[in-house]
Amino acid sequence: FLTADPELDTLAYTELSEQLEQQQPEGRRPGGWQGSVLADPCELITTLVDRIETLSNDVTRDLWGITSDLECRVVRGWCTRNAEPEPIHNNWSHLHPGAFMAWVYYAHIPPGSGDLVLEPPHKFLDYALPADQHITETNAWNAQRHHYTPREGELIGFPGWISHAAQPNTASTTRVSFAFNTELVTRS
């Protein structure tokens, strides 16, 4: 996965998340709220989308070696506010179908608000090679899960086809994140 510090105003994004929750009350669920950010994007969202598209296109060119006739475009975006002490204040393991890359910007991430957990495609290796019996040291090649403790203001990108989850928020304040999916499209 990739990390970047886009030097954005985390307080402004946290306040935006509160406004979005007020505008989209139907997004409330046990443990928090989730709502769309692309329907009527403000300048804060446009700035973040521009940075994500730039980073995604750099990655597709430099790391993946994707041909120049394709580019990454943000196609979905949402904000999540995970609050404690609700009983469900995490996001279970999931994929983003059709997404080439997934991105998360952490606007407010108090200590104890949970790790991002990435599950590589070989996550079922332990069925064939039990780690507790035959692996002497866990590393990037044989780990079943990668835990990453995000920092406030950090932008994290990873392949959209990687299973991932957010651990429960046990902090006394709300974890705020903005997530986006990019897809490969024909360059216009």
PDB file of C-alpha atoms in Angstrom:
ATOM      1  CA  PHE A   1       0.000   0.000   0.000  1.00  0.00           C
ATOM      2  CA  LEU A   2       0.983   3.614  -0.404  1.00  0.00           C
ATOM      3  CA  THR A   3       0.880   6.474   2.030  1.00  0.00           C
ATOM      4  CA  ALA A   4       0.978  10.178   1.386  1.00  0.00           C
ATOM      5  CA  ASP A   5       0.606  13.266   3.500  1.00  0.00           C
ATOM      6  CA  PRO A   6      -1.327  15.667   1.289  1.00  0.00           C
ATOM      7  CA  GLU A   7      -1.048  18.476   3.871  1.00  0.00           C
ATOM      8  CA  LEU A   8      -4.768  19.143   3.985  1.00  0.00           C
ATOM      9  CA  ASP A   9      -6.661  20.875   6.786  1.00  0.00           C
ATOM     10  CA  THR A  10      -7.872  17.915   8.867  1.00  0.00           C
ATOM     11  CA  LEU A  11     -10.140  20.124  10.983  1.00  0.00           C
ATOM     12  CA  ALA A  12     -11.906  21.448   7.867  1.00  0.00           C
ATOM     13  CA  TYR A  13     -12.522  17.867   6.667  1.00  0.00           C
ATOM     14  CA  THR A  14     -13.775  16.817  10.112  1.00  0.00           C
ATOM     15  CA  GLU A  15     -16.196  19.765  10.129  1.00  0.00           C
ATOM     16  CA  LEU A  16     -17.269  18.859   6.586  1.00  0.00           C
ATOM     17  CA  SER A  17     -18.066  15.320   7.786  1.00  0.00           C
ATOM     18  CA  GLU A  18     -20.367  16.769  10.462  1.00  0.00           C
ATOM     19  CA  GLN A  19     -22.141  18.913   7.850  1.00  0.00           C
ATOM     20  CA  LEU A  20     -22.541  15.936   5.524  1.00  0.00           C
ATOM     21  CA  GLU A  21     -24.053  13.861   8.319  1.00  0.00           C
ATOM     22  CA  GLN A  22     -26.613  16.617   8.985  1.00  0.00           C
ATOM     23  CA  GLN A  23     -27.443  16.810   5.258  1.00  0.00           C
ATOM     24  CA  GLN A  24     -27.715  13.030   4.827  1.00  0.00           C
ATOM     25  CA  PRO A  25     -29.354  11.655   8.005  1.00  0.00           C
ATOM     26  CA  GLU A  26     -30.375   8.516   6.118  1.00  0.00           C
ATOM     27  CA  GLY A  27     -26.703   7.438   6.341  1.00  0.00           C
ATOM     28  CA  ARG A  28     -26.890   6.908  10.103  1.00  0.00           C
ATOM     29  CA  ARG A  29     -26.392   3.324  11.222  1.00  0.00           C
ATOM     30  CA  PRO A  30     -25.406   1.563  14.441  1.00  0.00           C
ATOM     31  CA  GLY A  31     -21.972   2.851  15.350  1.00  0.00           C
ATOM     32  CA  GLY A  32     -21.819   5.817  13.069  1.00  0.00           C
ATOM     33  CA  TRP A  33     -22.722   7.352   9.744  1.00  0.00           C
ATOM     34  CA  GLN A  34     -21.721   6.953   6.109  1.00  0.00           C
ATOM     35  CA  GLY A  35     -22.668   9.170   3.185  1.00  0.00           C
ATOM     36  CA  SER A  36     -21.775  10.208  -0.338  1.00  0.00           C
ATOM     37  CA  VAL A  37     -19.314  13.018  -1.058  1.00  0.00           C
ATOM     38  CA  LEU A  38     -19.388  13.151  -4.867  1.00  0.00           C
ATOM     39  CA  ALA A  39     -23.035  14.102  -5.517  1.00  0.00           C
ATOM     40  CA  ASP A  40     -22.364  17.821  -4.997  1.00  0.00           C
ATOM     41  CA  PRO A  41     -18.638  18.095  -4.260  1.00  0.00           C
ATOM     42  CA  CYS A  42     -17.321  21.165  -2.478  1.00  0.00           C
ATOM     43  CA  GLU A  43     -13.811  22.600  -2.892  1.00  0.00           C
ATOM     44  CA  LEU A  44     -12.411  20.367  -0.107  1.00  0.00           C
ATOM     45  CA  ILE A  45     -13.617  17.224  -1.904  1.00  0.00           C
ATOM     46  CA  THR A  46     -12.477  18.468  -5.315  1.00  0.00           C
ATOM     47  CA  THR A  47      -8.988  19.118  -3.906  1.00  0.00           C
ATOM     48  CA  LEU A  48      -8.810  15.629  -2.411  1.00  0.00           C
ATOM     49  CA  VAL A  49     -10.127  13.985  -5.603  1.00  0.00           C
ATOM     50  CA  ASP A  50      -7.511  15.850  -7.689  1.00  0.00           C
ATOM     51  CA  ARG A  51      -4.712  14.628  -5.421  1.00  0.00           C
ATOM     52  CA  ILE A  52      -5.999  11.058  -5.471  1.00  0.00           C
ATOM     53  CA  GLU A  53      -6.267  11.019  -9.253  1.00  0.00           C
ATOM     54  CA  THR A  54      -2.727  12.410  -9.586  1.00  0.00           C
ATOM     55  CA  LEU A  55      -1.319   9.807  -7.175  1.00  0.00           C
ATOM     56  CA  SER A  56      -3.338   7.000  -8.813  1.00  0.00           C
ATOM     57  CA  ASN A  57      -2.056   7.918 -12.258  1.00  0.00           C
ATOM     58  CA  ASP A  58       1.528   8.090 -11.009  1.00  0.00           C
ATOM     59  CA  VAL A  59       1.125   4.608  -9.527  1.00  0.00           C
ATOM     60  CA  THR A  60      -0.514   3.128 -12.621  1.00  0.00           C
ATOM     61  CA  ARG A  61       2.337   4.434 -14.757  1.00  0.00           C
ATOM     62  CA  ASP A  62       5.353   3.907 -12.465  1.00  0.00           C
ATOM     63  CA  LEU A  63       4.425   0.821 -10.441  1.00  0.00           C
ATOM     64  CA  TRP A  64       1.907  -1.106 -12.526  1.00  0.00           C
ATOM     65  CA  GLY A  65       3.281  -0.134 -15.945  1.00  0.00           C
ATOM     66  CA  ILE A  66      -0.200   0.580 -17.335  1.00  0.00           C
ATOM     67  CA  THR A  67      -0.273   1.896 -20.909  1.00  0.00           C
ATOM     68  CA  SER A  68      -0.754   5.613 -21.498  1.00  0.00           C
ATOM     69  CA  ASP A  69      -4.155   5.173 -23.153  1.00  0.00           C
ATOM     70  CA  LEU A  70      -5.677   4.499 -19.710  1.00  0.00           C
ATOM     71  CA  GLU A  71      -5.987   6.712 -16.664  1.00  0.00           C
ATOM     72  CA  CYS A  72      -7.422   6.430 -13.161  1.00  0.00           C
ATOM     73  CA  ARG A  73     -10.533   8.418 -12.332  1.00  0.00           C
ATOM     74  CA  VAL A  74     -12.322   8.689  -9.004  1.00  0.00           C
ATOM     75  CA  VAL A  75     -15.735   7.106  -9.535  1.00  0.00           C
ATOM     76  CA  ARG A  76     -17.055   6.716  -5.972  1.00  0.00           C
ATOM     77  CA  GLY A  77     -16.470   8.604  -2.751  1.00  0.00           C
ATOM     78  CA  TRP A  78     -17.940   8.549   0.736  1.00  0.00           C
ATOM     79  CA  CYS A  79     -17.318   9.760   4.238  1.00  0.00           C
ATOM     80  CA  THR A  80     -17.502   7.511   7.298  1.00  0.00           C
ATOM     81  CA  ARG A  81     -17.873   8.632  10.895  1.00  0.00           C
ATOM     82  CA  ASN A  82     -17.320   5.716  13.311  1.00  0.00           C
ATOM     83  CA  ALA A  83     -18.430   6.618  16.810  1.00  0.00           C
ATOM     84  CA  GLU A  84     -17.928   4.925  20.150  1.00  0.00           C
ATOM     85  CA  PRO A  85     -19.683   3.572  22.280  1.00  0.00           C
ATOM     86  CA  GLU A  86     -22.137   2.170  19.737  1.00  0.00           C
ATOM     87  CA  PRO A  87     -22.020  -1.624  19.397  1.00  0.00           C
ATOM     88  CA  ILE A  88     -20.931  -1.582  15.733  1.00  0.00           C
ATOM     89  CA  HIS A  89     -18.203   0.967  15.163  1.00  0.00           C
ATOM     90  CA  ASN A  90     -16.008  -0.730  12.588  1.00  0.00           C
ATOM     91  CA  ASN A  91     -16.187  -1.797   8.967  1.00  0.00           C
ATOM     92  CA  TRP A  92     -16.043  -5.538   8.331  1.00  0.00           C
ATOM     93  CA  SER A  93     -13.748  -7.111   5.759  1.00  0.00           C
ATOM     94  CA  HIS A  94     -14.823  -6.242   2.233  1.00  0.00           C
ATOM     95  CA  LEU A  95     -13.694  -5.554  -1.344  1.00  0.00           C
ATOM     96  CA  HIS A  96     -14.511  -2.741  -3.740  1.00  0.00           C
ATOM     97  CA  PRO A  97     -15.723  -4.502  -6.925  1.00  0.00           C
ATOM     98  CA  GLY A  98     -14.518  -2.811 -10.077  1.00  0.00           C
ATOM     99  CA  ALA A  99     -12.108  -0.507  -8.250  1.00  0.00           C
ATOM    100  CA  PHE A 100      -8.517  -0.499  -9.468  1.00  0.00           C
ATOM    101  CA  MET A 101      -7.362   1.439  -6.406  1.00  0.00           C
ATOM    102  CA  ALA A 102      -8.996   2.374  -3.123  1.00  0.00           C
ATOM    103  CA  TRP A 103      -7.946   5.411  -1.083  1.00  0.00           C
ATOM    104  CA  VAL A 104      -8.689   6.526   2.474  1.00  0.00           C
ATOM    105  CA  TYR A 105      -7.978   9.980   3.886  1.00  0.00           C
ATOM    106  CA  TYR A 106      -7.989  10.066   7.693  1.00  0.00           C
ATOM    107  CA  ALA A 107      -9.318  13.451   8.808  1.00  0.00           C
ATOM    108  CA  HIS A 108      -9.652  12.555  12.491  1.00  0.00           C
ATOM    109  CA  ILE A 109      -7.973   9.466  13.918  1.00  0.00           C
ATOM    110  CA  PRO A 110      -7.673   9.582  17.705  1.00  0.00           C
ATOM    111  CA  PRO A 111      -5.528   6.999  19.517  1.00  0.00           C
ATOM    112  CA  GLY A 112      -7.421   3.739  19.847  1.00  0.00           C
ATOM    113  CA  SER A 113      -9.628   4.318  16.830  1.00  0.00           C
ATOM    114  CA  GLY A 114      -8.513   1.116  15.102  1.00  0.00           C
ATOM    115  CA  ASP A 115      -6.098  -0.088  12.454  1.00  0.00           C
ATOM    116  CA  LEU A 116      -6.622  -0.504   8.753  1.00  0.00           C
ATOM    117  CA  VAL A 117      -6.259  -4.236   8.087  1.00  0.00           C
ATOM    118  CA  LEU A 118      -5.277  -5.394   4.600  1.00  0.00           C
ATOM    119  CA  GLU A 119      -5.725  -9.065   3.698  1.00  0.00           C
ATOM    120  CA  PRO A 120      -3.535 -10.078   0.760  1.00  0.00           C
ATOM    121  CA  PRO A 121      -4.852 -12.513  -1.857  1.00  0.00           C
ATOM    122  CA  HIS A 122      -2.847 -15.320  -0.252  1.00  0.00           C
ATOM    123  CA  LYS A 123      -4.725 -14.860   3.037  1.00  0.00           C
ATOM    124  CA  PHE A 124      -5.770 -18.503   2.953  1.00  0.00           C
ATOM    125  CA  LEU A 125      -2.169 -19.728   2.865  1.00  0.00           C
ATOM    126  CA  ASP A 126      -2.530 -20.853   6.469  1.00  0.00           C
ATOM    127  CA  TYR A 127      -4.900 -23.629   5.325  1.00  0.00           C
ATOM    128  CA  ALA A 128      -2.050 -25.188   3.328  1.00  0.00           C
ATOM    129  CA  LEU A 129       0.838 -24.061   5.506  1.00  0.00           C
ATOM    130  CA  PRO A 130      -0.183 -23.448   9.128  1.00  0.00           C
ATOM    131  CA  ALA A 131       1.824 -20.448  10.334  1.00  0.00           C
ATOM    132  CA  ASP A 132       1.978 -21.664  13.914  1.00  0.00           C
ATOM    133  CA  GLN A 133       3.595 -24.938  12.795  1.00  0.00           C
ATOM    134  CA  HIS A 134       5.860 -24.252   9.837  1.00  0.00           C
ATOM    135  CA  ILE A 135       6.716 -20.552   9.553  1.00  0.00           C
ATOM    136  CA  THR A 136       9.674 -19.377  11.594  1.00  0.00           C
ATOM    137  CA  GLU A 137       9.124 -15.649  11.106  1.00  0.00           C
ATOM    138  CA  THR A 138       6.203 -13.686   9.698  1.00  0.00           C
ATOM    139  CA  ASN A 139       7.075 -11.336   6.845  1.00  0.00           C
ATOM    140  CA  ALA A 140       5.406  -9.500   3.941  1.00  0.00           C
ATOM    141  CA  TRP A 141       5.387 -12.673   1.823  1.00  0.00           C
ATOM    142  CA  ASN A 142       3.674 -14.990   4.290  1.00  0.00           C
ATOM    143  CA  ALA A 143       1.611 -12.700   6.555  1.00  0.00           C
ATOM    144  CA  GLN A 144      -2.120 -13.340   6.440  1.00  0.00           C
ATOM    145  CA  ARG A 145      -2.999  -9.770   7.387  1.00  0.00           C
ATOM    146  CA  HIS A 146      -1.182  -6.463   7.423  1.00  0.00           C
ATOM    147  CA  HIS A 147      -2.192  -4.065  10.200  1.00  0.00           C
ATOM    148  CA  TYR A 148      -1.521  -0.390   9.677  1.00  0.00           C
ATOM    149  CA  THR A 149      -2.188   2.293  12.274  1.00  0.00           C
ATOM    150  CA  PRO A 150      -3.088   5.380  10.251  1.00  0.00           C
ATOM    151  CA  ARG A 151      -2.079   8.882  11.266  1.00  0.00           C
ATOM    152  CA  GLU A 152      -4.342  11.902  11.169  1.00  0.00           C
ATOM    153  CA  GLY A 153      -3.994  13.699   7.849  1.00  0.00           C
ATOM    154  CA  GLU A 154      -2.663  10.616   6.063  1.00  0.00           C
ATOM    155  CA  LEU A 155      -3.862   9.359   2.709  1.00  0.00           C
ATOM    156  CA  ILE A 156      -3.518   5.609   2.116  1.00  0.00           C
ATOM    157  CA  GLY A 157      -3.934   3.862  -1.234  1.00  0.00           C
ATOM    158  CA  PHE A 158      -4.085   0.149  -2.032  1.00  0.00           C
ATOM    159  CA  PRO A 159      -5.455  -2.123  -4.768  1.00  0.00           C
ATOM    160  CA  GLY A 160      -9.257  -2.099  -4.677  1.00  0.00           C
ATOM    161  CA  TRP A 161      -9.341  -5.883  -5.054  1.00  0.00           C
ATOM    162  CA  ILE A 162      -7.552  -6.408  -1.715  1.00  0.00           C
ATOM    163  CA  SER A 163      -9.874  -7.413   1.132  1.00  0.00           C
ATOM    164  CA  HIS A 164      -9.654  -4.869   3.903  1.00  0.00           C
ATOM    165  CA  ALA A 165     -11.334  -3.822   7.134  1.00  0.00           C
ATOM    166  CA  ALA A 166     -11.259  -1.123   9.780  1.00  0.00           C
ATOM    167  CA  GLN A 167     -10.855  -2.349  13.318  1.00  0.00           C
ATOM    168  CA  PRO A 168     -13.322  -1.144  15.958  1.00  0.00           C
ATOM    169  CA  ASN A 169     -13.021   2.414  17.182  1.00  0.00           C
ATOM    170  CA  THR A 170     -12.422   2.193  20.934  1.00  0.00           C
ATOM    171  CA  ALA A 171     -11.520   5.875  21.288  1.00  0.00           C
ATOM    172  CA  SER A 172     -13.857   8.232  23.106  1.00  0.00           C
ATOM    173  CA  THR A 173     -14.214  10.402  19.984  1.00  0.00           C
ATOM    174  CA  THR A 174     -15.325   9.789  16.406  1.00  0.00           C
ATOM    175  CA  ARG A 175     -12.982   8.431  13.735  1.00  0.00           C
ATOM    176  CA  VAL A 176     -13.497  10.357  10.475  1.00  0.00           C
ATOM    177  CA  SER A 177     -12.368   9.089   7.100  1.00  0.00           C
ATOM    178  CA  PHE A 178     -13.036   9.907   3.473  1.00  0.00           C
ATOM    179  CA  ALA A 179     -12.745   6.995   1.047  1.00  0.00           C
ATOM    180  CA  PHE A 180     -12.575   6.905  -2.726  1.00  0.00           C
ATOM    181  CA  ASN A 181     -12.419   4.303  -5.482  1.00  0.00           C
ATOM    182  CA  THR A 182     -10.646   4.815  -8.768  1.00  0.00           C
ATOM    183  CA  GLU A 183     -11.242   2.870 -11.955  1.00  0.00           C
ATOM    184  CA  LEU A 184      -9.145   2.601 -15.081  1.00  0.00           C
ATOM    185  CA  VAL A 185     -10.829   4.410 -17.966  1.00  0.00           C
ATOM    186  CA  THR A 186      -9.795   5.293 -21.511  1.00  0.00           C
ATOM    187  CA  ARG A 187      -7.878   8.579 -21.419  1.00  0.00           C
ATOM    188  CA  SER A 188      -9.981  11.383 -22.866  1.00  0.00           C
TER     189      SER A 188
END
